[in-house]
PDB file of C-alpha atoms in Angstrom:
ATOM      1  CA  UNK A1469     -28.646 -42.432  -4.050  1.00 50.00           C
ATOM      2  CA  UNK A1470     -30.149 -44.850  -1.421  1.00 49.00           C
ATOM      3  CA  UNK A1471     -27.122 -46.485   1.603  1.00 57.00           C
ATOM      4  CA  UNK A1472     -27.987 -50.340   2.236  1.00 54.00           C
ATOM      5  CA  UNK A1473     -27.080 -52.270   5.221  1.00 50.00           C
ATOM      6  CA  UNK A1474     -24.796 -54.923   4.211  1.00 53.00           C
ATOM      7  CA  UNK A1475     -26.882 -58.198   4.329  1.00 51.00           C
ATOM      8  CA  UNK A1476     -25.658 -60.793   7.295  1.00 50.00           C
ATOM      9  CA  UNK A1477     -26.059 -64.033   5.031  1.00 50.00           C
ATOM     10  CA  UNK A1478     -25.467 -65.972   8.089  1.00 50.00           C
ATOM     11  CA  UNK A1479     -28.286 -63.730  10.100  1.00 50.00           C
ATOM     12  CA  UNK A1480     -31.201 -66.851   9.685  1.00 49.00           C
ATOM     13  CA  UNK A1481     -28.530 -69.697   9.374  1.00 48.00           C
ATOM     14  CA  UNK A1482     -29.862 -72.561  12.098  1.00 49.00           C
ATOM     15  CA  UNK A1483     -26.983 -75.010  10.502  1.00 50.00           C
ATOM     16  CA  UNK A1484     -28.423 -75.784   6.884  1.00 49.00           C
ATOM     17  CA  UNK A1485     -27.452 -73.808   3.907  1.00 48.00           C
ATOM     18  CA  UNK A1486     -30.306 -71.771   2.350  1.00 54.00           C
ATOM     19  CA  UNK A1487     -32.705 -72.432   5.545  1.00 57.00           C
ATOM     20  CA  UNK A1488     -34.938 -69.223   5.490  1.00 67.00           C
ATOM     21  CA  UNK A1489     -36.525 -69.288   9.315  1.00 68.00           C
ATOM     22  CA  UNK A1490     -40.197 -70.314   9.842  1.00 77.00           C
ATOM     23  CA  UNK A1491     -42.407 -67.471  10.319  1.00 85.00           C
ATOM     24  CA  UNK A1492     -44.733 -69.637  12.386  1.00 86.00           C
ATOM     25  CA  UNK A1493     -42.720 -70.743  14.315  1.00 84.00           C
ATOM     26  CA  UNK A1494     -41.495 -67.331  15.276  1.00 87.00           C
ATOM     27  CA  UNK A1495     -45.107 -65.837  15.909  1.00 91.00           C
ATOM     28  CA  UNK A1496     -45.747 -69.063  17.844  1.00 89.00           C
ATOM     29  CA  UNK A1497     -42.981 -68.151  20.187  1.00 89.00           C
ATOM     30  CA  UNK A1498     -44.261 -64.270  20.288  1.00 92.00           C
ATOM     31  CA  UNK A1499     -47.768 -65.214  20.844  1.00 94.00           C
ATOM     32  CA  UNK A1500     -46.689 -67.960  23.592  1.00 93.00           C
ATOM     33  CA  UNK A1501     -47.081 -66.444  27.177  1.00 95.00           C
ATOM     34  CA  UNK A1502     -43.159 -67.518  28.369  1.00 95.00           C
ATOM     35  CA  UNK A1503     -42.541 -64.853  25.916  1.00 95.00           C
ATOM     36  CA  UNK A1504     -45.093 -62.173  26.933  1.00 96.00           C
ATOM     37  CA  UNK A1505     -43.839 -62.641  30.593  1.00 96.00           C
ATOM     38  CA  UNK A1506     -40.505 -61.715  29.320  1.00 97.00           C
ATOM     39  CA  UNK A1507     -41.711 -59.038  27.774  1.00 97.00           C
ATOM     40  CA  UNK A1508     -43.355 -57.631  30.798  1.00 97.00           C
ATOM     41  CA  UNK A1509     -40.225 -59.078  32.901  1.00 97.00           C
ATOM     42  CA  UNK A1510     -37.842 -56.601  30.917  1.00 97.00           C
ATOM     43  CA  UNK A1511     -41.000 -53.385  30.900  1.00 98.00           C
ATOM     44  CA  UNK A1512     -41.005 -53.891  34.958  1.00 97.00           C
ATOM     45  CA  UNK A1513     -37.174 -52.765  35.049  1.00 97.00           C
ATOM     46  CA  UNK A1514     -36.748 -50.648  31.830  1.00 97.00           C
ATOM     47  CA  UNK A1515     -39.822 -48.383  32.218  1.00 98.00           C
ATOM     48  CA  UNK A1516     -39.731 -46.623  36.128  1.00 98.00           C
ATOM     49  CA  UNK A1517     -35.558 -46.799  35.461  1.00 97.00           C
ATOM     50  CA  UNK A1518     -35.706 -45.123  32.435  1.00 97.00           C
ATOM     51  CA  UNK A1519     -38.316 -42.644  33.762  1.00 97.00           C
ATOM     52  CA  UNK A1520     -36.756 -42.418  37.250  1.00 97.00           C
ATOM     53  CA  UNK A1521     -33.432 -41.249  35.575  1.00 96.00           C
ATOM     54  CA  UNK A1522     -35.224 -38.746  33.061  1.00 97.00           C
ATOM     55  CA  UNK A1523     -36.494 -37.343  35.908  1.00 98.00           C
ATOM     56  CA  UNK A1524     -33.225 -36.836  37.889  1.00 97.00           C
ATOM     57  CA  UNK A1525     -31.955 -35.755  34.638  1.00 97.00           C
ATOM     58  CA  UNK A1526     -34.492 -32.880  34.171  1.00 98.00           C
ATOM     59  CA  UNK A1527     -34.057 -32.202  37.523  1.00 97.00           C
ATOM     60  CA  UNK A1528     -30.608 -31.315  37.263  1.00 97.00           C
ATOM     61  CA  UNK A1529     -31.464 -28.943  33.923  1.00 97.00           C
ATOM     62  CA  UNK A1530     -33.950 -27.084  35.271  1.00 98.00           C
ATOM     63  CA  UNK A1531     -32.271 -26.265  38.620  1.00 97.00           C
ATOM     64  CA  UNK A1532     -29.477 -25.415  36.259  1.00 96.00           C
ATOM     65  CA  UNK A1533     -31.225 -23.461  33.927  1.00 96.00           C
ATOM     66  CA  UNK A1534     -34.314 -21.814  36.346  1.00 97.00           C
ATOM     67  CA  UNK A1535     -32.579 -21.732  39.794  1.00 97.00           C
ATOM     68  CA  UNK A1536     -28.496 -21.724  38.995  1.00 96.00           C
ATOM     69  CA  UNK A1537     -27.557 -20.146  42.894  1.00 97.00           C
ATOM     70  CA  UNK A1538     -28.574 -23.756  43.685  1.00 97.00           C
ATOM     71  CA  UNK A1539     -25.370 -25.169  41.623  1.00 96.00           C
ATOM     72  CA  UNK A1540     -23.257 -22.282  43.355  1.00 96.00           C
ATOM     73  CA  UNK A1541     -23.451 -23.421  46.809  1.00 97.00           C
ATOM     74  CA  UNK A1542     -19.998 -24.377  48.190  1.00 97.00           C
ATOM     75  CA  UNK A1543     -19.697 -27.911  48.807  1.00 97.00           C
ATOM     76  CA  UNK A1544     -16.050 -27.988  49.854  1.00 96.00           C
ATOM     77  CA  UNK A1545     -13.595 -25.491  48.720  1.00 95.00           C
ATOM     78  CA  UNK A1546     -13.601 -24.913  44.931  1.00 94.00           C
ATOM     79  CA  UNK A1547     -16.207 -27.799  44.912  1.00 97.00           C
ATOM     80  CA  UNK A1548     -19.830 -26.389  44.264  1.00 97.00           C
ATOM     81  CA  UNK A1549     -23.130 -28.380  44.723  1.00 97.00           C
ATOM     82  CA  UNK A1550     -23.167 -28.021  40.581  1.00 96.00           C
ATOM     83  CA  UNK A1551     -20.376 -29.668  40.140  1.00 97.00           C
ATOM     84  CA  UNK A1552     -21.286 -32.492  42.607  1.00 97.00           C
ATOM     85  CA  UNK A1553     -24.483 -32.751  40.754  1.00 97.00           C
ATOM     86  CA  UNK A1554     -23.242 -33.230  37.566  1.00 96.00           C
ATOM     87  CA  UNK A1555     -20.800 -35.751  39.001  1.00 97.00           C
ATOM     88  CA  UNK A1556     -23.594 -38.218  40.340  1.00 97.00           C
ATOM     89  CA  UNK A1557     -25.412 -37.888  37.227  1.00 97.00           C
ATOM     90  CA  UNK A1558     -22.443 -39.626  35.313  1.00 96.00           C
ATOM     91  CA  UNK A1559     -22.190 -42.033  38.489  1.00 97.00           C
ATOM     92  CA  UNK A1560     -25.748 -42.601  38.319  1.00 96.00           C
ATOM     93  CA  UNK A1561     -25.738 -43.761  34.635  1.00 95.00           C
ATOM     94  CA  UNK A1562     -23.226 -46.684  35.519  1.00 97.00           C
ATOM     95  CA  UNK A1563     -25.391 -47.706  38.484  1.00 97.00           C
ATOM     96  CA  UNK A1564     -28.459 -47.725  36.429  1.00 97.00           C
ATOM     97  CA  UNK A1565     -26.132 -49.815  33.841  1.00 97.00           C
ATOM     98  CA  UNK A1566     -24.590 -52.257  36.247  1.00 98.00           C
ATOM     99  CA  UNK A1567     -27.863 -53.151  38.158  1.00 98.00           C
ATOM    100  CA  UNK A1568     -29.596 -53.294  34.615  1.00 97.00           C
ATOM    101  CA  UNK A1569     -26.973 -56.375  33.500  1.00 98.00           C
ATOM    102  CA  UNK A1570     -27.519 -57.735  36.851  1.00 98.00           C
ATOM    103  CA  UNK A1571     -31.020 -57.749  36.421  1.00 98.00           C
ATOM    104  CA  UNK A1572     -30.469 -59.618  32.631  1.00 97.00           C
ATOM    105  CA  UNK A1573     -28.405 -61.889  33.731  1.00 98.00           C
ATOM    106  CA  UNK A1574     -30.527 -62.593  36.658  1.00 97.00           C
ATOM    107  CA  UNK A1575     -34.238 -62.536  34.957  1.00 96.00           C
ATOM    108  CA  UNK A1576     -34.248 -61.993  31.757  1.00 97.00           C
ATOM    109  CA  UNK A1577     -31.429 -63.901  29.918  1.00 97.00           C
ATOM    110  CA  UNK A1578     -32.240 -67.512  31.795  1.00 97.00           C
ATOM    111  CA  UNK A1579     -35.888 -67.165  30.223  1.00 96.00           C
ATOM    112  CA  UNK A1580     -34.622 -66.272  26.250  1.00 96.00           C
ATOM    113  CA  UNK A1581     -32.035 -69.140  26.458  1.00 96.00           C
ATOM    114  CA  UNK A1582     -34.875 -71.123  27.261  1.00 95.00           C
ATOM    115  CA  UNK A1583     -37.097 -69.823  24.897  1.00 93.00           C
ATOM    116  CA  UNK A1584     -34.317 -69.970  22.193  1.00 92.00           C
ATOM    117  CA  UNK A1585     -33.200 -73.787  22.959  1.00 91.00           C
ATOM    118  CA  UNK A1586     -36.217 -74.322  22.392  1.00 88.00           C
ATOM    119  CA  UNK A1587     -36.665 -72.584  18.980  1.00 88.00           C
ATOM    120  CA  UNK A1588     -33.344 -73.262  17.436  1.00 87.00           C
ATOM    121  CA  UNK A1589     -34.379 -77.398  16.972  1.00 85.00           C
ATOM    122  CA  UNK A1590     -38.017 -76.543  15.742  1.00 80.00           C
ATOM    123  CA  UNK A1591     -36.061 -73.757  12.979  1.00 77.00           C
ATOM    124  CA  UNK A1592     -34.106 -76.221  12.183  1.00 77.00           C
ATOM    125  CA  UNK A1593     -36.642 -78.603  11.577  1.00 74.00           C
ATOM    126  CA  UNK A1594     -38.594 -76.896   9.756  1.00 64.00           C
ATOM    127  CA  UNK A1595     -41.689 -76.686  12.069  1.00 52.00           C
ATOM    128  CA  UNK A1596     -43.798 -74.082  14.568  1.00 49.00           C
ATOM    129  CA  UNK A1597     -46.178 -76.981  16.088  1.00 50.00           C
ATOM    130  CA  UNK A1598     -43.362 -77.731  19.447  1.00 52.00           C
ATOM    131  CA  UNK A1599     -42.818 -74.067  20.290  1.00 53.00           C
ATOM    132  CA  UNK A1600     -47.077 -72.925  20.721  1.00 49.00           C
ATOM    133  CA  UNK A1601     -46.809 -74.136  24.473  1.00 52.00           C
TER     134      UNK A1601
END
């Protein structure tokens, strides 16, 4: 018994019935250096953030797991330092979220709309020769 994804008909549609998209035309655009800067544009955030916060992560399971008088200090009442820890981890996963979109919307998504306004015509037309710039 083998599960398929449904298939999105509409997935490669550029306007014209039956328009399967040029695979030229798509390496063109990966080969084109707009799109490697993007590339490296989105690797220059992603990469130390995601290894920044895997850090802070492991961090917080090894002090809980190797050193766990560390999470018992008193922070304020009730309130321990391990509680306080695991609080800013949760707060630190929406920074890291809201300053990634800000980053998108400010770097990276100008540069694909580009790069797709000006790959949606040639698709449509049929052709990769416009998009190798």
């Amino acid at each position: 018994m083998s599960i398929q994804a449904p298939v999105d008909e509409t997935a490669h549609d550029v306007g014209h019935a039956d328009v399967e998209p040029d695979m030229e035309a798509l390496r063109a655009v990966q080969r084109s250096p707009r799109f490697h800067a993007l590339k490296r544009r989105h690797r220059l955030f992603v990469l130390p953030a995601t290894g920044l916060c895997l850090a802070w992560y492991l961090a917080y399971v090894l002090t809980a797991g190797y050193a766990p008088e560390v999470f018992a200090i008193p922070v304020s009442g009730s309130l321990n330092l391990g509680m306080v820890w695991g609080l800013a981890q949760v707060a630190t996963t929406f920074a890291v979220t809201m300053l990634y979109v800000w980053y998108a919307n400010k770097h990276l998504d100008p540069a694909a709309a580009e790069i797709r306004a000006e790959l949606e015509p040639v698709l449509a037309a049929g052709g990769a020769a416009e998009v190798a710039r």
